[in-house]
PDB file of C-alpha atoms in Angstrom:
ATOM      1  CA  MET A  27     -26.459 -33.636 -18.792  1.00 59.00           C
ATOM      2  CA  PRO A  28     -25.704 -30.090 -20.071  1.00 73.00           C
ATOM      3  CA  PHE A  29     -25.900 -27.324 -17.479  1.00 82.00           C
ATOM      4  CA  ARG A  30     -29.133 -25.344 -17.682  1.00 87.00           C
ATOM      5  CA  LEU A  31     -29.413 -21.899 -16.182  1.00 91.00           C
ATOM      6  CA  PRO A  32     -32.540 -20.973 -14.231  1.00 91.00           C
ATOM      7  CA  ASP A  33     -34.947 -18.627 -15.961  1.00 90.00           C
ATOM      8  CA  LEU A  34     -33.272 -15.234 -16.338  1.00 93.00           C
ATOM      9  CA  ASP A  35     -34.633 -11.987 -17.700  1.00 94.00           C
ATOM     10  CA  LEU A  36     -32.399 -11.864 -20.759  1.00 96.00           C
ATOM     11  CA  ASP A  37     -33.692  -8.452 -21.856  1.00 97.00           C
ATOM     12  CA  LEU A  38     -32.589  -6.391 -18.868  1.00 98.00           C
ATOM     13  CA  PRO A  39     -30.471  -3.439 -20.039  1.00 98.00           C
ATOM     14  CA  ILE A  40     -26.676  -3.644 -19.827  1.00 98.00           C
ATOM     15  CA  CYS A  41     -24.637  -0.498 -20.407  1.00 97.00           C
ATOM     16  CA  LEU A  42     -22.419  -1.097 -23.419  1.00 96.00           C
ATOM     17  CA  THR A  43     -19.676   1.162 -22.025  1.00 96.00           C
ATOM     18  CA  CYS A  44     -19.268  -0.076 -18.433  1.00 96.00           C
ATOM     19  CA  GLY A  45     -21.100  -3.430 -18.562  1.00 97.00           C
ATOM     20  CA  VAL A  46     -23.370  -2.797 -15.568  1.00 98.00           C
ATOM     21  CA  GLN A  47     -26.813  -4.420 -15.736  1.00 98.00           C
ATOM     22  CA  TYR A  48     -29.927  -2.575 -14.513  1.00 98.00           C
ATOM     23  CA  ALA A  49     -33.276  -3.821 -13.233  1.00 97.00           C
ATOM     24  CA  ALA A  50     -35.327  -1.707 -15.647  1.00 96.00           C
ATOM     25  CA  ALA A  51     -34.971   0.469 -18.719  1.00 95.00           C
ATOM     26  CA  GLN A  52     -32.734   3.505 -18.217  1.00 93.00           C
ATOM     27  CA  VAL A  53     -32.176   6.699 -20.139  1.00 95.00           C
ATOM     28  CA  ASP A  54     -28.688   7.187 -18.733  1.00 96.00           C
ATOM     29  CA  CYS A  55     -26.193   4.978 -16.911  1.00 97.00           C
ATOM     30  CA  PRO A  56     -25.423   6.585 -13.523  1.00 97.00           C
ATOM     31  CA  VAL A  57     -22.116   4.710 -13.330  1.00 97.00           C
ATOM     32  CA  CYS A  58     -20.951   6.235 -16.623  1.00 97.00           C
ATOM     33  CA  GLU A  59     -22.308   9.693 -15.788  1.00 97.00           C
ATOM     34  CA  ASP A  60     -20.010   9.784 -12.757  1.00 97.00           C
ATOM     35  CA  GLU A  61     -16.694  11.639 -13.155  1.00 97.00           C
ATOM     36  CA  ARG A  62     -14.735   8.409 -12.655  1.00 96.00           C
ATOM     37  CA  GLN A  63     -16.179   6.896 -15.838  1.00 97.00           C
ATOM     38  CA  TYR A  64     -17.468   8.326 -19.114  1.00 97.00           C
ATOM     39  CA  VAL A  65     -20.368   8.056 -21.534  1.00 96.00           C
ATOM     40  CA  GLY A  66     -19.282   6.402 -24.782  1.00 93.00           C
ATOM     41  CA  TRP A  67     -18.305   8.801 -27.546  1.00 94.00           C
ATOM     42  CA  GLU A  68     -21.320   7.673 -29.564  1.00 94.00           C
ATOM     43  CA  GLY A  69     -23.652   8.447 -26.660  1.00 96.00           C
ATOM     44  CA  GLN A  70     -25.382   6.149 -24.198  1.00 97.00           C
ATOM     45  CA  ARG A  71     -25.909   2.713 -25.736  1.00 97.00           C
ATOM     46  CA  TRP A  72     -27.441  -0.436 -24.327  1.00 97.00           C
ATOM     47  CA  THR A  73     -27.275  -4.168 -24.866  1.00 97.00           C
ATOM     48  CA  SER A  74     -28.648  -7.211 -23.005  1.00 98.00           C
ATOM     49  CA  LEU A  75     -27.807 -10.846 -22.423  1.00 97.00           C
ATOM     50  CA  ALA A  76     -30.179 -11.761 -25.236  1.00 97.00           C
ATOM     51  CA  ARG A  77     -28.471  -9.366 -27.629  1.00 97.00           C
ATOM     52  CA  LEU A  78     -24.962 -10.454 -26.620  1.00 97.00           C
ATOM     53  CA  ARG A  79     -25.863 -14.095 -27.217  1.00 97.00           C
ATOM     54  CA  ALA A  80     -27.492 -13.296 -30.551  1.00 97.00           C
ATOM     55  CA  ASP A  81     -24.402 -11.345 -31.590  1.00 96.00           C
ATOM     56  CA  GLY A  82     -22.168 -14.369 -31.060  1.00 96.00           C
ATOM     57  CA  TYR A  83     -20.465 -13.535 -27.776  1.00 97.00           C
ATOM     58  CA  HIS A  84     -19.111 -16.503 -25.851  1.00 97.00           C
ATOM     59  CA  GLY A  85     -17.532 -17.152 -22.483  1.00 97.00           C
ATOM     60  CA  VAL A  86     -13.803 -17.538 -21.963  1.00 97.00           C
ATOM     61  CA  LEU A  87     -11.942 -19.355 -19.179  1.00 98.00           C
ATOM     62  CA  ARG A  88      -8.172 -19.137 -18.862  1.00 98.00           C
ATOM     63  CA  PRO A  89      -5.789 -20.023 -16.038  1.00 98.00           C
ATOM     64  CA  GLU A  90      -4.444 -16.915 -14.318  1.00 98.00           C
ATOM     65  CA  GLY A  91      -2.630 -18.567 -11.410  1.00 97.00           C
ATOM     66  CA  GLU A  92      -2.569 -21.554  -9.108  1.00 95.00           C
ATOM     67  CA  ARG A  93      -6.248 -22.364  -8.408  1.00 98.00           C
ATOM     68  CA  VAL A  94      -7.218 -19.058 -10.016  1.00 98.00           C
ATOM     69  CA  THR A  95      -9.176 -19.030 -13.285  1.00 98.00           C
ATOM     70  CA  GLY A  96      -9.979 -15.962 -15.340  1.00 98.00           C
ATOM     71  CA  VAL A  97     -13.587 -15.602 -16.491  1.00 98.00           C
ATOM     72  CA  GLY A  98     -14.469 -13.331 -19.384  1.00 97.00           C
ATOM     73  CA  ALA A  99     -16.092 -13.068 -22.773  1.00 96.00           C
ATOM     74  CA  GLU A 100     -15.154 -12.576 -26.392  1.00 96.00           C
ATOM     75  CA  PRO A 101     -15.440 -10.337 -28.311  1.00 96.00           C
ATOM     76  CA  LYS A 102     -14.496  -7.706 -25.756  1.00 92.00           C
ATOM     77  CA  ILE A 103     -17.410  -6.289 -23.743  1.00 91.00           C
ATOM     78  CA  SER A 104     -17.298  -2.871 -22.056  1.00 90.00           C
ATOM     79  CA  ILE A 105     -13.763  -2.210 -20.724  1.00 88.00           C
ATOM     80  CA  GLY A 106     -12.575  -5.785 -21.234  1.00 89.00           C
ATOM     81  CA  GLN A 107     -12.334  -6.747 -17.588  1.00 90.00           C
ATOM     82  CA  ARG A 108     -12.285 -10.345 -16.462  1.00 96.00           C
ATOM     83  CA  ALA A 109     -13.552 -11.900 -13.260  1.00 98.00           C
ATOM     84  CA  LEU A 110     -11.570 -14.472 -11.291  1.00 98.00           C
ATOM     85  CA  LEU A 111     -12.772 -17.809  -9.961  1.00 98.00           C
ATOM     86  CA  VAL A 112     -10.744 -18.327  -6.784  1.00 98.00           C
ATOM     87  CA  GLN A 113     -10.853 -22.042  -5.973  1.00 98.00           C
ATOM     88  CA  THR A 114     -10.364 -22.286  -2.202  1.00 97.00           C
ATOM     89  CA  ASP A 115     -10.897 -25.112   0.274  1.00 94.00           C
ATOM     90  CA  ALA A 116     -13.747 -23.055   1.735  1.00 89.00           C
ATOM     91  CA  GLY A 117     -15.522 -22.938  -1.647  1.00 96.00           C
ATOM     92  CA  ASN A 118     -15.122 -21.050  -4.885  1.00 98.00           C
ATOM     93  CA  ILE A 119     -15.259 -17.256  -4.765  1.00 98.00           C
ATOM     94  CA  LEU A 120     -16.134 -15.316  -7.898  1.00 98.00           C
ATOM     95  CA  TRP A 121     -14.081 -12.166  -7.550  1.00 98.00           C
ATOM     96  CA  ASP A 122     -15.664  -9.323  -9.498  1.00 98.00           C
ATOM     97  CA  CYS A 123     -18.130  -9.967 -12.296  1.00 97.00           C
ATOM     98  CA  VAL A 124     -18.619  -9.700 -16.043  1.00 97.00           C
ATOM     99  CA  PRO A 125     -21.683  -8.739 -18.110  1.00 97.00           C
ATOM    100  CA  PHE A 126     -21.942 -12.071 -19.973  1.00 98.00           C
ATOM    101  CA  LEU A 127     -23.390 -15.425 -18.951  1.00 97.00           C
ATOM    102  CA  ASP A 128     -24.825 -18.409 -20.819  1.00 96.00           C
ATOM    103  CA  ASP A 129     -25.397 -22.129 -20.232  1.00 96.00           C
ATOM    104  CA  ASP A 130     -22.002 -23.110 -21.602  1.00 97.00           C
ATOM    105  CA  LEU A 131     -20.011 -20.692 -19.469  1.00 97.00           C
ATOM    106  CA  ALA A 132     -22.009 -21.515 -16.338  1.00 97.00           C
ATOM    107  CA  GLY A 133     -21.588 -25.228 -17.036  1.00 97.00           C
ATOM    108  CA  ARG A 134     -17.835 -24.927 -17.323  1.00 97.00           C
ATOM    109  CA  ILE A 135     -17.763 -23.022 -14.025  1.00 98.00           C
ATOM    110  CA  ALA A 136     -19.923 -25.755 -12.456  1.00 97.00           C
ATOM    111  CA  GLU A 137     -17.348 -28.346 -13.548  1.00 97.00           C
ATOM    112  CA  LEU A 138     -14.760 -26.387 -11.563  1.00 97.00           C
ATOM    113  CA  GLY A 139     -16.918 -26.536  -8.437  1.00 97.00           C
ATOM    114  CA  GLY A 140     -19.410 -23.750  -9.054  1.00 97.00           C
ATOM    115  CA  VAL A 141     -19.614 -20.507  -7.094  1.00 98.00           C
ATOM    116  CA  THR A 142     -20.062 -20.380  -3.315  1.00 98.00           C
ATOM    117  CA  ALA A 143     -19.955 -16.600  -3.002  1.00 98.00           C
ATOM    118  CA  ILE A 144     -19.372 -13.488  -5.102  1.00 98.00           C
ATOM    119  CA  ALA A 145     -17.332 -10.509  -3.931  1.00 98.00           C
ATOM    120  CA  ILE A 146     -17.115  -7.250  -5.854  1.00 98.00           C
ATOM    121  CA  SER A 147     -14.339  -4.681  -5.732  1.00 98.00           C
ATOM    122  CA  HIS A 148     -16.367  -1.642  -6.873  1.00 98.00           C
ATOM    123  CA  PRO A 149     -19.361  -0.606  -9.041  1.00 97.00           C
ATOM    124  CA  HIS A 150     -17.554  -0.712 -12.405  1.00 96.00           C
ATOM    125  CA  PHE A 151     -17.400  -4.506 -12.022  1.00 97.00           C
ATOM    126  CA  TYR A 152     -20.978  -5.238 -10.958  1.00 98.00           C
ATOM    127  CA  GLY A 153     -21.678  -6.651 -14.433  1.00 97.00           C
ATOM    128  CA  ALA A 154     -24.551  -9.160 -14.434  1.00 98.00           C
ATOM    129  CA  MET A 155     -23.823 -10.173 -10.842  1.00 98.00           C
ATOM    130  CA  ILE A 156     -27.456 -10.952  -9.941  1.00 98.00           C
ATOM    131  CA  ASP A 157     -27.728 -13.426 -12.817  1.00 98.00           C
ATOM    132  CA  TRP A 158     -24.437 -15.007 -11.769  1.00 98.00           C
ATOM    133  CA  SER A 159     -25.768 -15.374  -8.224  1.00 98.00           C
ATOM    134  CA  ARG A 160     -28.994 -16.981  -9.429  1.00 97.00           C
ATOM    135  CA  ALA A 161     -27.075 -19.335 -11.703  1.00 97.00           C
ATOM    136  CA  PHE A 162     -25.405 -20.796  -8.616  1.00 97.00           C
ATOM    137  CA  GLY A 163     -28.240 -21.123  -6.162  1.00 97.00           C
ATOM    138  CA  GLY A 164     -28.437 -17.558  -4.912  1.00 97.00           C
ATOM    139  CA  ALA A 165     -24.773 -17.243  -3.968  1.00 98.00           C
ATOM    140  CA  PRO A 166     -24.313 -14.236  -1.653  1.00 98.00           C
ATOM    141  CA  ILE A 167     -22.828 -11.107  -3.217  1.00 98.00           C
ATOM    142  CA  TYR A 168     -20.589  -9.122  -0.873  1.00 98.00           C
ATOM    143  CA  ILE A 169     -20.512  -5.379  -1.554  1.00 98.00           C
ATOM    144  CA  HIS A 170     -19.283  -2.677   0.786  1.00 98.00           C
ATOM    145  CA  ALA A 171     -22.142  -0.527   2.086  1.00 98.00           C
ATOM    146  CA  ALA A 172     -20.347   2.660   1.061  1.00 98.00           C
ATOM    147  CA  ASP A 173     -21.126   1.751  -2.558  1.00 98.00           C
ATOM    148  CA  ALA A 174     -24.782   0.798  -1.990  1.00 97.00           C
ATOM    149  CA  ASP A 175     -26.111   3.815  -3.893  1.00 97.00           C
ATOM    150  CA  TRP A 176     -24.578   2.467  -7.107  1.00 97.00           C
ATOM    151  CA  LEU A 177     -26.649  -0.713  -7.129  1.00 97.00           C
ATOM    152  CA  GLY A 178     -28.653  -0.677 -10.345  1.00 96.00           C
ATOM    153  CA  ARG A 179     -30.358  -3.987  -9.672  1.00 97.00           C
ATOM    154  CA  PRO A 180     -31.075  -4.523  -5.957  1.00 96.00           C
ATOM    155  CA  ASP A 181     -31.587  -8.118  -4.901  1.00 97.00           C
ATOM    156  CA  ASP A 182     -31.815 -10.181  -1.706  1.00 97.00           C
ATOM    157  CA  ALA A 183     -28.559 -11.905  -2.660  1.00 98.00           C
ATOM    158  CA  VAL A 184     -26.624  -8.680  -2.052  1.00 98.00           C
ATOM    159  CA  GLU A 185     -25.039  -8.584   1.396  1.00 98.00           C
ATOM    160  CA  LEU A 186     -23.881  -5.105   2.270  1.00 98.00           C
ATOM    161  CA  TRP A 187     -21.076  -4.982   4.805  1.00 98.00           C
ATOM    162  CA  SER A 188     -19.416  -2.102   6.591  1.00 98.00           C
ATOM    163  CA  GLY A 189     -16.193  -1.383   8.416  1.00 98.00           C
ATOM    164  CA  ASP A 190     -12.596  -1.985   7.423  1.00 98.00           C
ATOM    165  CA  ALA A 191     -12.621  -5.775   6.916  1.00 98.00           C
ATOM    166  CA  LEU A 192     -14.878  -8.803   6.730  1.00 98.00           C
ATOM    167  CA  THR A 193     -14.045 -12.516   6.901  1.00 98.00           C
ATOM    168  CA  ILE A 194     -16.081 -14.501   4.364  1.00 98.00           C
ATOM    169  CA  GLY A 195     -14.395 -17.886   4.810  1.00 96.00           C
ATOM    170  CA  ASP A 196     -11.311 -19.586   6.172  1.00 95.00           C
ATOM    171  CA  GLY A 197      -8.393 -17.362   5.221  1.00 97.00           C
ATOM    172  CA  LEU A 198     -10.614 -15.134   3.047  1.00 98.00           C
ATOM    173  CA  THR A 199     -10.800 -11.476   4.061  1.00 98.00           C
ATOM    174  CA  LEU A 200     -12.391  -8.518   2.324  1.00 98.00           C
ATOM    175  CA  ILE A 201     -10.569  -5.246   3.028  1.00 98.00           C
ATOM    176  CA  ASN A 202     -12.078  -1.829   2.356  1.00 98.00           C
ATOM    177  CA  GLY A 203      -9.090   0.089   1.025  1.00 97.00           C
ATOM    178  CA  GLY A 204     -11.388   2.848  -0.222  1.00 98.00           C
ATOM    179  CA  VAL A 205      -9.259   3.690  -3.256  1.00 98.00           C
ATOM    180  CA  HIS A 206     -11.160   4.606  -6.466  1.00 98.00           C
ATOM    181  CA  PHE A 207     -14.545   4.318  -4.679  1.00 98.00           C
ATOM    182  CA  ALA A 208     -15.409   4.790  -1.010  1.00 98.00           C
ATOM    183  CA  GLY A 209     -16.370   1.119  -0.891  1.00 98.00           C
ATOM    184  CA  GLY A 210     -13.356   0.018  -2.937  1.00 98.00           C
ATOM    185  CA  THR A 211     -12.509  -3.494  -1.747  1.00 98.00           C
ATOM    186  CA  VAL A 212      -9.734  -6.048  -2.166  1.00 98.00           C
ATOM    187  CA  LEU A 213      -9.778  -9.749  -1.277  1.00 98.00           C
ATOM    188  CA  HIS A 214      -6.966 -11.453   0.636  1.00 98.00           C
ATOM    189  CA  TRP A 215      -6.572 -15.236   0.401  1.00 98.00           C
ATOM    190  CA  ALA A 216      -4.138 -16.426   3.044  1.00 98.00           C
ATOM    191  CA  GLN A 217      -3.730 -19.914   1.533  1.00 98.00           C
ATOM    192  CA  GLY A 218      -3.165 -18.642  -1.996  1.00 98.00           C
ATOM    193  CA  GLU A 219       0.146 -19.058  -3.836  1.00 97.00           C
ATOM    194  CA  ASP A 220       1.018 -22.221  -1.899  1.00 96.00           C
ATOM    195  CA  GLY A 221       0.485 -20.500   1.432  1.00 97.00           C
ATOM    196  CA  GLN A 222       2.389 -17.331   0.544  1.00 98.00           C
ATOM    197  CA  GLY A 223      -0.876 -15.407   0.197  1.00 98.00           C
ATOM    198  CA  ALA A 224      -2.642 -13.711  -2.700  1.00 98.00           C
ATOM    199  CA  LEU A 225      -4.323 -10.328  -3.009  1.00 98.00           C
ATOM    200  CA  PHE A 226      -7.136  -9.785  -5.505  1.00 98.00           C
ATOM    201  CA  SER A 227      -7.277  -6.071  -6.153  1.00 98.00           C
ATOM    202  CA  GLY A 228      -9.419  -5.350  -9.204  1.00 95.00           C
ATOM    203  CA  ASP A 229      -8.297  -1.827 -10.009  1.00 95.00           C
ATOM    204  CA  ILE A 230      -8.551  -0.655  -6.422  1.00 98.00           C
ATOM    205  CA  LEU A 231      -4.820  -1.288  -6.680  1.00 97.00           C
ATOM    206  CA  GLN A 232      -4.208  -1.291 -10.428  1.00 96.00           C
ATOM    207  CA  VAL A 233      -1.478  -3.674 -11.588  1.00 98.00           C
ATOM    208  CA  VAL A 234       0.376  -1.627 -14.209  1.00 96.00           C
ATOM    209  CA  LEU A 235       1.766  -2.850 -17.491  1.00 95.00           C
ATOM    210  CA  ASP A 236       5.245  -3.821 -16.345  1.00 95.00           C
ATOM    211  CA  ARG A 237       3.553  -6.012 -13.680  1.00 96.00           C
ATOM    212  CA  ARG A 238       6.053  -5.201 -10.949  1.00 96.00           C
ATOM    213  CA  TRP A 239       4.130  -2.224  -9.582  1.00 98.00           C
ATOM    214  CA  VAL A 240       0.599  -1.061  -8.834  1.00 98.00           C
ATOM    215  CA  SER A 241      -0.969   2.377  -8.930  1.00 97.00           C
ATOM    216  CA  PHE A 242      -3.809   4.248  -7.259  1.00 97.00           C
ATOM    217  CA  MET A 243      -6.321   6.374  -9.134  1.00 97.00           C
ATOM    218  CA  TYR A 244      -9.647   8.033  -8.380  1.00 98.00           C
ATOM    219  CA  SER A 245     -10.417   7.768 -12.095  1.00 98.00           C
ATOM    220  CA  TYR A 246      -8.425   5.699 -14.565  1.00 95.00           C
ATOM    221  CA  PRO A 247      -9.993   6.797 -17.874  1.00 95.00           C
ATOM    222  CA  ASN A 248     -10.055  10.467 -16.812  1.00 97.00           C
ATOM    223  CA  TYR A 249      -6.604  10.388 -15.163  1.00 96.00           C
ATOM    224  CA  ILE A 250      -7.638  11.756 -11.772  1.00 97.00           C
ATOM    225  CA  PRO A 251      -5.160  10.687  -9.081  1.00 97.00           C
ATOM    226  CA  GLU A 252      -6.300   9.329  -5.750  1.00 98.00           C
ATOM    227  CA  ARG A 253      -5.886  11.456  -2.628  1.00 97.00           C
ATOM    228  CA  PRO A 254      -2.722  10.727  -0.618  1.00 97.00           C
ATOM    229  CA  SER A 255      -4.700  10.285   2.615  1.00 97.00           C
ATOM    230  CA  VAL A 256      -6.773   7.511   0.975  1.00 98.00           C
ATOM    231  CA  VAL A 257      -3.667   5.712  -0.294  1.00 98.00           C
ATOM    232  CA  ARG A 258      -2.036   5.908   3.140  1.00 97.00           C
ATOM    233  CA  ARG A 259      -5.150   4.443   4.774  1.00 98.00           C
ATOM    234  CA  ALA A 260      -5.249   1.567   2.296  1.00 98.00           C
ATOM    235  CA  LEU A 261      -1.585   0.818   2.900  1.00 97.00           C
ATOM    236  CA  GLU A 262      -2.153   0.789   6.644  1.00 98.00           C
ATOM    237  CA  LEU A 263      -5.078  -1.632   6.352  1.00 98.00           C
ATOM    238  CA  LEU A 264      -3.022  -4.008   4.189  1.00 98.00           C
ATOM    239  CA  GLU A 265      -0.018  -3.974   6.505  1.00 97.00           C
ATOM    240  CA  PRO A 266      -1.050  -7.065   8.576  1.00 97.00           C
ATOM    241  CA  PHE A 267      -1.536  -9.249   5.477  1.00 98.00           C
ATOM    242  CA  ASP A 268       1.147 -11.243   3.685  1.00 98.00           C
ATOM    243  CA  PHE A 269       0.798 -11.930  -0.029  1.00 98.00           C
ATOM    244  CA  ASP A 270       3.147 -12.960  -2.793  1.00 98.00           C
ATOM    245  CA  ALA A 271       0.884 -12.272  -5.797  1.00 98.00           C
ATOM    246  CA  VAL A 272      -1.412  -9.369  -6.666  1.00 98.00           C
ATOM    247  CA  TYR A 273      -4.148 -10.102  -9.209  1.00 98.00           C
ATOM    248  CA  GLY A 274      -5.333  -7.013 -11.068  1.00 97.00           C
ATOM    249  CA  ALA A 275      -8.483  -6.331 -13.072  1.00 96.00           C
ATOM    250  CA  PHE A 276      -7.480  -7.395 -16.572  1.00 96.00           C
ATOM    251  CA  TRP A 277      -6.125 -10.481 -18.290  1.00 97.00           C
ATOM    252  CA  GLN A 278      -2.581 -11.378 -17.163  1.00 97.00           C
ATOM    253  CA  THR A 279      -2.208  -8.262 -15.020  1.00 97.00           C
ATOM    254  CA  VAL A 280      -0.625 -10.101 -12.120  1.00 98.00           C
ATOM    255  CA  VAL A 281       2.327  -9.273  -9.879  1.00 98.00           C
ATOM    256  CA  ARG A 282       3.757 -12.779  -9.656  1.00 97.00           C
ATOM    257  CA  ALA A 283       6.190 -12.425  -6.754  1.00 97.00           C
ATOM    258  CA  ASP A 284       6.953 -10.230  -3.751  1.00 96.00           C
ATOM    259  CA  GLY A 285       3.538  -8.612  -4.032  1.00 98.00           C
ATOM    260  CA  ARG A 286       3.453  -7.129  -0.559  1.00 98.00           C
ATOM    261  CA  ALA A 287       6.718  -5.292  -1.147  1.00 98.00           C
ATOM    262  CA  ALA A 288       5.508  -4.234  -4.601  1.00 98.00           C
ATOM    263  CA  VAL A 289       2.441  -2.572  -3.081  1.00 98.00           C
ATOM    264  CA  ARG A 290       4.526  -0.830  -0.439  1.00 97.00           C
ATOM    265  CA  ARG A 291       7.140   0.544  -2.833  1.00 97.00           C
ATOM    266  CA  SER A 292       4.407   1.498  -5.325  1.00 98.00           C
ATOM    267  CA  ALA A 293       2.639   3.531  -2.650  1.00 97.00           C
ATOM    268  CA  GLU A 294       5.903   5.219  -1.692  1.00 96.00           C
ATOM    269  CA  ARG A 295       6.605   6.098  -5.328  1.00 96.00           C
ATOM    270  CA  TYR A 296       3.072   7.356  -5.880  1.00 96.00           C
ATOM    271  CA  LEU A 297       3.070   9.503  -2.753  1.00 96.00           C
ATOM    272  CA  HIS A 298       6.451  10.947  -3.677  1.00 95.00           C
ATOM    273  CA  PHE A 299       5.154  12.218  -7.016  1.00 94.00           C
ATOM    274  CA  VAL A 300       1.768  13.475  -5.882  1.00 94.00           C
ATOM    275  CA  THR A 301       3.081  15.300  -2.814  1.00 92.00           C
ATOM    276  CA  ASP A 302       6.348  16.694  -4.232  1.00 77.00           C
ATOM    277  CA  THR A 303       6.045  20.482  -4.048  1.00 58.00           C
ATOM    278  CA  ARG A 304       9.255  21.367  -5.871  1.00 56.00           C
TER     279      ARG A 304
END
């Protein structure tokens, strides 16, 4: 039997620039008004799940790693990010979110085991996270409390957490690196990469185009570097964790080997350039 989503409000506004869905009509998108993002050059524009479906958008699943599946949509929506379905023995984690969802995409995810929990790196990737939660039985959505003010669609499924780290399952740890946003979070999966460990970083640690390094920015589109003290704190919090791969925010942006060393040397390089006073 084809997968059928529960009743969703398909007309809720979704910002066309950042992809964040709101609970009610908005004049402006607070996420895009912030200095880390931008309002589209044509001004604030809105879409919705109903409009995206009518315009022919469709879901995309592609393998991104061992037991890691990329989840996105075509044509490109907002900044073109993809989520990741992390298929662990403790249940499937949807890491970050996208603005699109329909019966077909949800059904294909259900065939892979569904979604046990959702964890979000930062507000730019909230997407249609409440609809994704409802599609899979009210799956909890883990968001760091430092980013609570950015929630455009509050819901009982959202579980705000605080502190430096939170365990959400066997070998699954959320770590508040605080880069990019105060609540900026990464996910560590100890059993990932055949037991070598995997880090899911969104763009809290941005995997750069040569895919051997990461970088650290307060704003990516506006080219504002992150403060050295924040980068040093993030590096310190990651020190106890081993990981071979680092999965970034966009399709195929993955450090495939020696990820822990890549993060360390990337931080050293970054700090050298931003603190050099010559």
